[in-house]
């Protein structure tokens, strides 16, 4: 693991980078390739740049930017236990997915998850996320796309996308 607080992925001519933060406030930057960014604890800034990136903010209030490509923003119950943490996704597009290990509350069971009046999504188990699209406008609802099973970890994830987008569970199989 690289020891600096600012970490950058590969310059684009080697395989997928896995960039891990620590318990401090990290700034992690991916490459033009597919990257995995794990912020760890602390208030982190994670930028995927190009490629199909997996972005895990971890505990703390994090600023998450996917950049170009099909990006996956991962939220885990264990990371969201501190209910005061608010994460910010800055560029959620029709090509991106949000996945959680706990299903989000759907008050009318129509598979459309509507954000509160404060335009913030309450995560199951604590924590919140504010999502803006790549034009800087608030996203106010997501569509539940189903369950994806990660065979490597044995974990089931609940998959969400922008309402009406073409991405979903099957997209994860190609990333």
Short mmCIF file of the C-alpha atoms (twelve columns), coordinates in Angstrom:
data_MODEL
# 
_entry.id   MODEL 
# 
loop_
_atom_site.group_PDB 
_atom_site.id 
_atom_site.type_symbol 
_atom_site.label_atom_id 
_atom_site.label_alt_id 
_atom_site.label_comp_id 
_atom_site.label_asym_id 
_atom_site.label_seq_id 
_atom_site.Cartn_x 
_atom_site.Cartn_y 
_atom_site.Cartn_z 
_atom_site.pdbx_PDB_model_num 
ATOM 1   C CA . UNK A 1   0.000   0.000   0.000   1 
ATOM 2   C CA . UNK A 2   1.270   3.478   -0.883  1 
ATOM 3   C CA . UNK A 3   1.821   5.502   2.297   1 
ATOM 4   C CA . UNK A 4   0.952   9.047   1.218   1 
ATOM 5   C CA . UNK A 5   -2.413  10.634  1.931   1 
ATOM 6   C CA . UNK A 6   -2.890  11.447  -1.782  1 
ATOM 7   C CA . UNK A 7   -2.883  8.297   -3.856  1 
ATOM 8   C CA . UNK A 8   -3.192  7.951   -7.614  1 
ATOM 9   C CA . UNK A 9   -3.933  4.906   -9.760  1 
ATOM 10  C CA . UNK A 10  -1.997  3.521   -12.686 1 
ATOM 11  C CA . UNK A 11  -1.211  5.841   -15.606 1 
ATOM 12  C CA . UNK A 12  -3.286  3.705   -17.945 1 
ATOM 13  C CA . UNK A 13  -0.912  1.063   -19.235 1 
ATOM 14  C CA . UNK A 14  -1.227  -1.605  -16.547 1 
ATOM 15  C CA . UNK A 15  -4.134  -3.533  -15.038 1 
ATOM 16  C CA . UNK A 16  -6.910  -2.266  -12.765 1 
ATOM 17  C CA . UNK A 17  -5.630  -0.372  -9.730  1 
ATOM 18  C CA . UNK A 18  -6.889  -1.059  -6.227  1 
ATOM 19  C CA . UNK A 19  -6.240  2.045   -4.151  1 
ATOM 20  C CA . UNK A 20  -6.836  1.847   -0.405  1 
ATOM 21  C CA . UNK A 21  -7.059  4.727   2.018   1 
ATOM 22  C CA . UNK A 22  -6.521  4.507   5.755   1 
ATOM 23  C CA . UNK A 23  -8.183  5.926   8.866   1 
ATOM 24  C CA . UNK A 24  -7.219  9.502   7.955   1 
ATOM 25  C CA . UNK A 25  -8.736  11.952  5.490   1 
ATOM 26  C CA . UNK A 26  -7.540  10.619  2.133   1 
ATOM 27  C CA . UNK A 27  -7.618  11.905  -1.425  1 
ATOM 28  C CA . UNK A 28  -7.659  8.941   -3.821  1 
ATOM 29  C CA . UNK A 29  -7.560  9.363   -7.598  1 
ATOM 30  C CA . UNK A 30  -8.066  6.590   -10.134 1 
ATOM 31  C CA . UNK A 31  -6.710  6.312   -13.650 1 
ATOM 32  C CA . UNK A 32  -8.207  6.128   -17.118 1 
ATOM 33  C CA . UNK A 33  -8.628  2.388   -16.537 1 
ATOM 34  C CA . UNK A 34  -11.091 0.521   -14.301 1 
ATOM 35  C CA . UNK A 35  -10.153 1.160   -10.661 1 
ATOM 36  C CA . UNK A 36  -11.306 0.203   -7.173  1 
ATOM 37  C CA . UNK A 37  -11.107 3.054   -4.655  1 
ATOM 38  C CA . UNK A 38  -11.557 2.223   -0.943  1 
ATOM 39  C CA . UNK A 39  -11.572 5.327   1.240   1 
ATOM 40  C CA . UNK A 40  -11.460 3.653   4.639   1 
ATOM 41  C CA . UNK A 41  -12.397 5.705   7.695   1 
ATOM 42  C CA . UNK A 42  -12.112 9.481   7.616   1 
ATOM 43  C CA . UNK A 43  -13.601 12.169  5.420   1 
ATOM 44  C CA . UNK A 44  -12.243 11.238  2.014   1 
ATOM 45  C CA . UNK A 45  -12.254 12.597  -1.531  1 
ATOM 46  C CA . UNK A 46  -12.403 9.794   -4.120  1 
ATOM 47  C CA . UNK A 47  -12.213 10.432  -7.872  1 
ATOM 48  C CA . UNK A 48  -12.450 7.530   -10.292 1 
ATOM 49  C CA . UNK A 49  -11.662 9.554   -13.450 1 
ATOM 50  C CA . UNK A 50  -12.093 7.330   -16.543 1 
ATOM 51  C CA . UNK A 51  -12.973 3.651   -16.692 1 
ATOM 52  C CA . UNK A 52  -15.605 1.561   -14.939 1 
ATOM 53  C CA . UNK A 53  -14.727 2.260   -11.316 1 
ATOM 54  C CA . UNK A 54  -15.885 0.755   -8.023  1 
ATOM 55  C CA . UNK A 55  -15.935 3.480   -5.367  1 
ATOM 56  C CA . UNK A 56  -16.300 2.650   -1.664  1 
ATOM 57  C CA . UNK A 57  -16.196 5.715   0.579   1 
ATOM 58  C CA . UNK A 58  -16.081 3.794   3.838   1 
ATOM 59  C CA . UNK A 59  -16.837 5.374   7.206   1 
ATOM 60  C CA . UNK A 60  -16.934 9.163   7.445   1 
ATOM 61  C CA . UNK A 61  -18.379 11.881  5.237   1 
ATOM 62  C CA . UNK A 62  -16.936 11.358  1.780   1 
ATOM 63  C CA . UNK A 63  -17.005 13.140  -1.589  1 
ATOM 64  C CA . UNK A 64  -17.297 10.576  -4.407  1 
ATOM 65  C CA . UNK A 65  -16.826 11.319  -8.114  1 
ATOM 66  C CA . UNK A 66  -16.905 8.534   -10.681 1 
ATOM 67  C CA . UNK A 67  -15.873 10.362  -13.839 1 
ATOM 68  C CA . UNK A 68  -16.418 8.784   -17.251 1 
ATOM 69  C CA . UNK A 69  -17.558 5.165   -17.538 1 
ATOM 70  C CA . UNK A 70  -19.999 2.872   -15.728 1 
ATOM 71  C CA . UNK A 71  -19.219 3.557   -12.091 1 
ATOM 72  C CA . UNK A 72  -20.448 1.622   -9.062  1 
ATOM 73  C CA . UNK A 73  -20.841 3.446   -5.744  1 
ATOM 74  C CA . UNK A 74  -20.835 0.965   -2.840  1 
ATOM 75  C CA . UNK A 75  -22.437 1.602   0.558   1 
ATOM 76  C CA . UNK A 76  -22.140 -0.929  3.402   1 
ATOM 77  C CA . UNK A 77  -24.120 -1.009  6.656   1 
ATOM 78  C CA . UNK A 78  -20.913 -1.327  8.681   1 
ATOM 79  C CA . UNK A 79  -19.593 1.916   7.138   1 
ATOM 80  C CA . UNK A 80  -22.829 3.802   7.768   1 
ATOM 81  C CA . UNK A 81  -23.207 3.035   11.462  1 
ATOM 82  C CA . UNK A 82  -22.315 6.636   12.319  1 
ATOM 83  C CA . UNK A 83  -25.707 8.089   11.374  1 
ATOM 84  C CA . UNK A 84  -24.301 11.625  11.216  1 
ATOM 85  C CA . UNK A 85  -22.100 10.806  8.214   1 
ATOM 86  C CA . UNK A 86  -23.270 12.265  4.906   1 
ATOM 87  C CA . UNK A 87  -21.586 11.184  1.689   1 
ATOM 88  C CA . UNK A 88  -21.786 13.163  -1.560  1 
ATOM 89  C CA . UNK A 89  -21.854 11.640  -5.053  1 
ATOM 90  C CA . UNK A 90  -21.078 14.480  -7.446  1 
ATOM 91  C CA . UNK A 91  -21.751 13.004  -10.907 1 
ATOM 92  C CA . UNK A 92  -24.280 10.147  -10.847 1 
ATOM 93  C CA . UNK A 93  -25.318 9.407   -14.429 1 
ATOM 94  C CA . UNK A 94  -27.543 6.977   -16.330 1 
ATOM 95  C CA . UNK A 95  -24.486 4.693   -16.670 1 
ATOM 96  C CA . UNK A 96  -23.837 4.458   -12.915 1 
ATOM 97  C CA . UNK A 97  -25.092 2.184   -10.142 1 
ATOM 98  C CA . UNK A 98  -25.452 2.495   -6.388  1 
ATOM 99  C CA . UNK A 99  -25.249 -0.796  -4.493  1 
ATOM 100 C CA . UNK A 100 -25.855 -1.530  -0.819  1 
ATOM 101 C CA . UNK A 101 -25.750 -4.601  1.387   1 
ATOM 102 C CA . UNK A 102 -29.108 -3.581  2.918   1 
ATOM 103 C CA . UNK A 103 -32.257 -2.883  0.924   1 
ATOM 104 C CA . UNK A 104 -33.382 0.757   0.963   1 
ATOM 105 C CA . UNK A 105 -36.793 1.620   2.356   1 
ATOM 106 C CA . UNK A 106 -39.485 1.768   -0.327  1 
ATOM 107 C CA . UNK A 107 -42.567 3.205   1.374   1 
ATOM 108 C CA . UNK A 108 -45.067 2.299   -1.365  1 
ATOM 109 C CA . UNK A 109 -43.245 -0.785  -2.745  1 
ATOM 110 C CA . UNK A 110 -43.121 0.505   -6.326  1 
ATOM 111 C CA . UNK A 111 -39.323 0.005   -6.662  1 
ATOM 112 C CA . UNK A 112 -38.796 3.782   -6.861  1 
ATOM 113 C CA . UNK A 113 -36.818 5.086   -3.893  1 
ATOM 114 C CA . UNK A 114 -37.727 8.728   -3.333  1 
ATOM 115 C CA . UNK A 115 -35.396 10.972  -1.350  1 
ATOM 116 C CA . UNK A 116 -36.634 13.066  1.561   1 
ATOM 117 C CA . UNK A 117 -37.578 16.726  1.373   1 
ATOM 118 C CA . UNK A 118 -33.951 17.560  2.155   1 
ATOM 119 C CA . UNK A 119 -32.921 15.765  -1.100  1 
ATOM 120 C CA . UNK A 120 -30.798 13.313  0.858   1 
ATOM 121 C CA . UNK A 121 -31.125 9.525   0.663   1 
ATOM 122 C CA . UNK A 122 -31.336 7.824   4.065   1 
ATOM 123 C CA . UNK A 123 -29.326 4.606   4.023   1 
ATOM 124 C CA . UNK A 124 -30.529 1.514   5.862   1 
ATOM 125 C CA . UNK A 125 -28.457 1.119   9.007   1 
ATOM 126 C CA . UNK A 126 -27.548 4.810   9.273   1 
ATOM 127 C CA . UNK A 127 -25.784 7.401   7.197   1 
ATOM 128 C CA . UNK A 128 -27.022 9.466   4.303   1 
ATOM 129 C CA . UNK A 129 -25.972 10.253  0.747   1 
ATOM 130 C CA . UNK A 130 -26.620 13.370  -1.293  1 
ATOM 131 C CA . UNK A 131 -26.506 12.663  -5.033  1 
ATOM 132 C CA . UNK A 132 -26.132 15.126  -7.868  1 
ATOM 133 C CA . UNK A 133 -25.987 14.259  -11.553 1 
ATOM 134 C CA . UNK A 134 -23.181 15.202  -13.911 1 
ATOM 135 C CA . UNK A 135 -24.960 18.536  -14.593 1 
ATOM 136 C CA . UNK A 136 -24.898 19.379  -10.870 1 
ATOM 137 C CA . UNK A 137 -28.642 18.880  -10.293 1 
ATOM 138 C CA . UNK A 138 -29.980 16.940  -7.308  1 
ATOM 139 C CA . UNK A 139 -31.065 13.380  -7.952  1 
ATOM 140 C CA . UNK A 140 -34.353 12.904  -6.109  1 
ATOM 141 C CA . UNK A 141 -35.134 9.231   -6.737  1 
ATOM 142 C CA . UNK A 142 -33.533 5.940   -7.699  1 
ATOM 143 C CA . UNK A 143 -34.948 2.768   -9.195  1 
ATOM 144 C CA . UNK A 144 -34.465 -0.612  -7.515  1 
ATOM 145 C CA . UNK A 145 -33.019 -3.007  -10.115 1 
ATOM 146 C CA . UNK A 146 -32.716 -6.236  -8.124  1 
ATOM 147 C CA . UNK A 147 -30.159 -8.292  -6.217  1 
ATOM 148 C CA . UNK A 148 -26.626 -9.032  -7.424  1 
ATOM 149 C CA . UNK A 149 -24.695 -11.876 -5.781  1 
ATOM 150 C CA . UNK A 150 -20.941 -11.322 -5.487  1 
ATOM 151 C CA . UNK A 151 -19.633 -14.872 -5.790  1 
ATOM 152 C CA . UNK A 152 -16.158 -13.830 -4.599  1 
ATOM 153 C CA . UNK A 153 -17.409 -12.641 -1.194  1 
ATOM 154 C CA . UNK A 154 -20.749 -14.460 -0.939  1 
ATOM 155 C CA . UNK A 155 -22.493 -11.107 -0.385  1 
ATOM 156 C CA . UNK A 156 -25.845 -10.118 -1.854  1 
ATOM 157 C CA . UNK A 157 -26.072 -6.478  -2.939  1 
ATOM 158 C CA . UNK A 158 -29.177 -4.431  -3.668  1 
ATOM 159 C CA . UNK A 159 -28.758 -2.532  -6.938  1 
ATOM 160 C CA . UNK A 160 -30.123 0.949   -7.741  1 
ATOM 161 C CA . UNK A 161 -29.879 3.227   -10.780 1 
ATOM 162 C CA . UNK A 162 -31.460 6.386   -12.133 1 
ATOM 163 C CA . UNK A 163 -35.144 5.890   -12.888 1 
ATOM 164 C CA . UNK A 164 -35.517 4.626   -16.467 1 
ATOM 165 C CA . UNK A 165 -31.819 3.993   -17.113 1 
ATOM 166 C CA . UNK A 166 -30.710 0.916   -19.037 1 
ATOM 167 C CA . UNK A 167 -28.095 -0.233  -16.476 1 
ATOM 168 C CA . UNK A 168 -28.875 -2.680  -13.705 1 
ATOM 169 C CA . UNK A 169 -27.921 -6.039  -12.227 1 
ATOM 170 C CA . UNK A 170 -26.756 -7.426  -15.593 1 
ATOM 171 C CA . UNK A 171 -24.346 -4.485  -15.944 1 
ATOM 172 C CA . UNK A 172 -22.452 -5.645  -12.863 1 
ATOM 173 C CA . UNK A 173 -21.663 -8.956  -14.559 1 
ATOM 174 C CA . UNK A 174 -19.689 -7.083  -17.245 1 
ATOM 175 C CA . UNK A 175 -17.691 -4.754  -15.005 1 
# 
